[in-house]
PDB file of C-alpha atoms in Angstrom:
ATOM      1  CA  UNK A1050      56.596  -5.805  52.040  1.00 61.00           C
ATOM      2  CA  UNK A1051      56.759  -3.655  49.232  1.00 67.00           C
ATOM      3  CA  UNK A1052      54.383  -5.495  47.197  1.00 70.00           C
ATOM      4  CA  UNK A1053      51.649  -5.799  50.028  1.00 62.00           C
ATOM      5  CA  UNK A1054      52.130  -1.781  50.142  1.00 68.00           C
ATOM      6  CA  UNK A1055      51.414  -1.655  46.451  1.00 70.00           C
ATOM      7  CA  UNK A1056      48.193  -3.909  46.831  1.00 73.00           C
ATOM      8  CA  UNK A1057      46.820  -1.856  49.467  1.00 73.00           C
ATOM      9  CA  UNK A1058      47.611   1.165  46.806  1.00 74.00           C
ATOM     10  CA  UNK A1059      45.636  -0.362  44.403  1.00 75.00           C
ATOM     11  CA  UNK A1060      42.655  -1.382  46.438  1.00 73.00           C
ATOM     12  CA  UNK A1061      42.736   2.268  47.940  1.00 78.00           C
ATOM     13  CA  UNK A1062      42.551   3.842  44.672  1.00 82.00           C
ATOM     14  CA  UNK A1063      40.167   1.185  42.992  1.00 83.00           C
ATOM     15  CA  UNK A1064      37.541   1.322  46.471  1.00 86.00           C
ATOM     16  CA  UNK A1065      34.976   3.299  44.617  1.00 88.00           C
ATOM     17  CA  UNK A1066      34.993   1.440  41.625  1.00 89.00           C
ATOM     18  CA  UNK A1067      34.809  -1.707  43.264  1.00 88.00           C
ATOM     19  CA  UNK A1068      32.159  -0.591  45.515  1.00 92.00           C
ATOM     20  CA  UNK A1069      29.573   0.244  42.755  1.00 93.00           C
ATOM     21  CA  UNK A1070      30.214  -2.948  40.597  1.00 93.00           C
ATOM     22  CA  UNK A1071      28.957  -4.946  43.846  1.00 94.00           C
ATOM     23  CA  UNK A1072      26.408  -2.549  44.527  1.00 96.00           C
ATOM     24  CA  UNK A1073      24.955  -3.053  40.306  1.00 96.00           C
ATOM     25  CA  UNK A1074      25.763  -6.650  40.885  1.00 94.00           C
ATOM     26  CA  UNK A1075      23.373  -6.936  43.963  1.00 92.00           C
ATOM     27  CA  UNK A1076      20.598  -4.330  42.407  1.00 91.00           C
ATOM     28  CA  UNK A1077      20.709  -6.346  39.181  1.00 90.00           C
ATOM     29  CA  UNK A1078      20.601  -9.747  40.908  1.00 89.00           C
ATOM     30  CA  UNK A1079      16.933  -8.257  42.713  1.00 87.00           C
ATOM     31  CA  UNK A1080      15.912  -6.794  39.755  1.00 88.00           C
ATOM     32  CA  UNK A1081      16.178 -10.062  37.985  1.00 86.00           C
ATOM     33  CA  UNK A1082      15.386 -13.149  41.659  1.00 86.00           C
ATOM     34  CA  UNK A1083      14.016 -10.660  44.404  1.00 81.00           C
ATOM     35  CA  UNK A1084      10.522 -10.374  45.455  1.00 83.00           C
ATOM     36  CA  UNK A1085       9.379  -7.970  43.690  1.00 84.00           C
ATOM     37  CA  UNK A1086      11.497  -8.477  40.845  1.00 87.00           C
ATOM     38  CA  UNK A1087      10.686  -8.778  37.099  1.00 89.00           C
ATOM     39  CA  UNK A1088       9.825 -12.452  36.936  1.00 89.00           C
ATOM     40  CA  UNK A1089       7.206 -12.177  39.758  1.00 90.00           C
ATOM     41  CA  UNK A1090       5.664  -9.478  37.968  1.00 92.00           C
ATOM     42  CA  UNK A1091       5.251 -11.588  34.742  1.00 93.00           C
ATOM     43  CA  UNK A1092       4.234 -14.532  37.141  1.00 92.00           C
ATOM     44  CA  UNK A1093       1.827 -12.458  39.091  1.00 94.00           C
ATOM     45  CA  UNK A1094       0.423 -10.724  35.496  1.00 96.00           C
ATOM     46  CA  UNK A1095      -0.296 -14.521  34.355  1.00 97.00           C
ATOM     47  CA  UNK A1096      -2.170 -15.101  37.459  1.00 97.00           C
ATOM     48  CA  UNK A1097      -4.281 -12.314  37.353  1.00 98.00           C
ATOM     49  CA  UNK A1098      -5.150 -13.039  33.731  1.00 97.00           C
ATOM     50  CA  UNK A1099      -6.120 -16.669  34.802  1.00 98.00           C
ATOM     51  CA  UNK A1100      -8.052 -15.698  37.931  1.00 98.00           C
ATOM     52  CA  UNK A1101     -10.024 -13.076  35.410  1.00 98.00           C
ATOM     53  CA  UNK A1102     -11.112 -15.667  33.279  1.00 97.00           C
ATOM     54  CA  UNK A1103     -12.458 -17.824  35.874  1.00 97.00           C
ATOM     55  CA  UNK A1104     -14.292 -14.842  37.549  1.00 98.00           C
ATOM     56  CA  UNK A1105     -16.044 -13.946  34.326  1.00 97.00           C
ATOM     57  CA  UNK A1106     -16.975 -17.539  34.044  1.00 97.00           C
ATOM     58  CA  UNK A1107     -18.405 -17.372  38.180  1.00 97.00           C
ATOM     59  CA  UNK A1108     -20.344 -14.219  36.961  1.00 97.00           C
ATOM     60  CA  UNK A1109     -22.030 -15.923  34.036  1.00 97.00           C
ATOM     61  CA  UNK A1110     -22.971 -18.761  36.028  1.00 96.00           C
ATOM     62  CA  UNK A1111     -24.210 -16.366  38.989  1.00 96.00           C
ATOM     63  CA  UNK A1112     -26.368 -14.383  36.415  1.00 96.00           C
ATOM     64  CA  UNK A1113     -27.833 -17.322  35.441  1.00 93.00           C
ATOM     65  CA  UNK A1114     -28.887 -19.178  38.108  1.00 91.00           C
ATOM     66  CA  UNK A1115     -30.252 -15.508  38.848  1.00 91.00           C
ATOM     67  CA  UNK A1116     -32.436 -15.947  36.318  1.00 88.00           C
ATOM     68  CA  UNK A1117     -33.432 -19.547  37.029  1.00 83.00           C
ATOM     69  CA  UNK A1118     -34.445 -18.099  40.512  1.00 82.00           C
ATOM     70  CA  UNK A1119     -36.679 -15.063  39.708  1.00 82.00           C
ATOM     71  CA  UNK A1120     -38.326 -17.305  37.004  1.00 78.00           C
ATOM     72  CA  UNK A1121     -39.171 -19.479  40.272  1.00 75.00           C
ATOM     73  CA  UNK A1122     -40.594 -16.794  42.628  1.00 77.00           C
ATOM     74  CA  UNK A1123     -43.623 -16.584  43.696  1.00 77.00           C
ATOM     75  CA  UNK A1124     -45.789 -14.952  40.778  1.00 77.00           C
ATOM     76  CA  UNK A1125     -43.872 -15.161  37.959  1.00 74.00           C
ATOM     77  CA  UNK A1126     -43.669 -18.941  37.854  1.00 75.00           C
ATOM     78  CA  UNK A1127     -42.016 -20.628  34.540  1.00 76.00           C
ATOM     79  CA  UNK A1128     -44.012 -23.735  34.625  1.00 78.00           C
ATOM     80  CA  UNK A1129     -41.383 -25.322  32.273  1.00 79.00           C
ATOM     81  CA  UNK A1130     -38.634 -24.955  34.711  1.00 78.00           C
ATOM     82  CA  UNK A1131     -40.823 -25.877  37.391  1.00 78.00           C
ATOM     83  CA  UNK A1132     -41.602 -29.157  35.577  1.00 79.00           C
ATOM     84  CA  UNK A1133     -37.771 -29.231  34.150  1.00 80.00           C
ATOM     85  CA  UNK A1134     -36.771 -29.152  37.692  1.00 79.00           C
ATOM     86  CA  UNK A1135     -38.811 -31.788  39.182  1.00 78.00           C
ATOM     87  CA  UNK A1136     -38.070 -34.343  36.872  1.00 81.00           C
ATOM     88  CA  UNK A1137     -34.187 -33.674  36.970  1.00 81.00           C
ATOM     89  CA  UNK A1138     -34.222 -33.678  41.042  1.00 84.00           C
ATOM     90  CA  UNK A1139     -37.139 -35.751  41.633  1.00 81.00           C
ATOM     91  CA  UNK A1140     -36.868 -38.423  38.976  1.00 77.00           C
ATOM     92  CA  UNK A1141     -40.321 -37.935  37.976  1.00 73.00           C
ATOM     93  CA  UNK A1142     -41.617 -38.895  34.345  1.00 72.00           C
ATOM     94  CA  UNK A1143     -45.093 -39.439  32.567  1.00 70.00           C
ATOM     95  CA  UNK A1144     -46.451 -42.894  32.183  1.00 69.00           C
ATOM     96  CA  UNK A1145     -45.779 -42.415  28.653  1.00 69.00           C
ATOM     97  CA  UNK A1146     -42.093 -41.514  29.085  1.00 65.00           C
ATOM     98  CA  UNK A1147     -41.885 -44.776  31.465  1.00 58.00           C
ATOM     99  CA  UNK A1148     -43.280 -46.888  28.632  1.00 57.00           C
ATOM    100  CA  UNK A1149     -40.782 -45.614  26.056  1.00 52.00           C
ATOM    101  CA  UNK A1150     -37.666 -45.905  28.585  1.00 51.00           C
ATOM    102  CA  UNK A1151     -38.577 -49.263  29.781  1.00 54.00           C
ATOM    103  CA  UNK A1152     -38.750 -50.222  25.773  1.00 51.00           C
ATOM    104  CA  UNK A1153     -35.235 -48.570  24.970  1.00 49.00           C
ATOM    105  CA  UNK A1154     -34.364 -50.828  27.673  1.00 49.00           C
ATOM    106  CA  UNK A1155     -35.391 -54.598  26.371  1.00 49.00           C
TER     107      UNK A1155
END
């Protein structure tokens, strides 16, 4: 009996201390796992980086198919592109182009 008296004596007077190494314990552990904790920073810093890169790469390829489309407007038409066009959707060639194909071919 005297020994269970002394152990609540000791968890009386040690209560506080106790209390804030479970309390730095349970901070420390979100600091480190939670969800908005130091390692989903870094992970969400990485993913902004990445989706950066790729969005500079969509905004080059926007500008220049905005280019490609005013040099198609009515106007100010780049007959190069026009032709460039036609021949990559349409399959069209020259006779002289089909001559020199249907040689590389034999």
């Amino acid at each position: 009996m005297k020994r269970l008296i002394e152990q609540e004596y000791i968890v009386r007077k040690n209560f506080l201390g106790l209390l804030a190494c479970c309390l730095a314990a349970y901070f420390s552990y979100h600091i480190v796992q939670g969800d908005r904790s130091y390692m989903r920073y870094i992970s969400l810093s990485q993913s902004i980086q990445k989706y950066e890169i790729v969005h500079e790469t969509l905004s080059a390829e926007k500008e220049a198919l905005y280019k490609k489309v005013s040099m198609m407007r009515p106007g100010s038409v780049d007959r190069d592109l026009v032709e460039e066009q036609v021949r990559k959707i349409l399959g069209f060639r020259h006779a002289q182009e089909w001559d020199y194909l249907s040689h590389d071919m034999k």
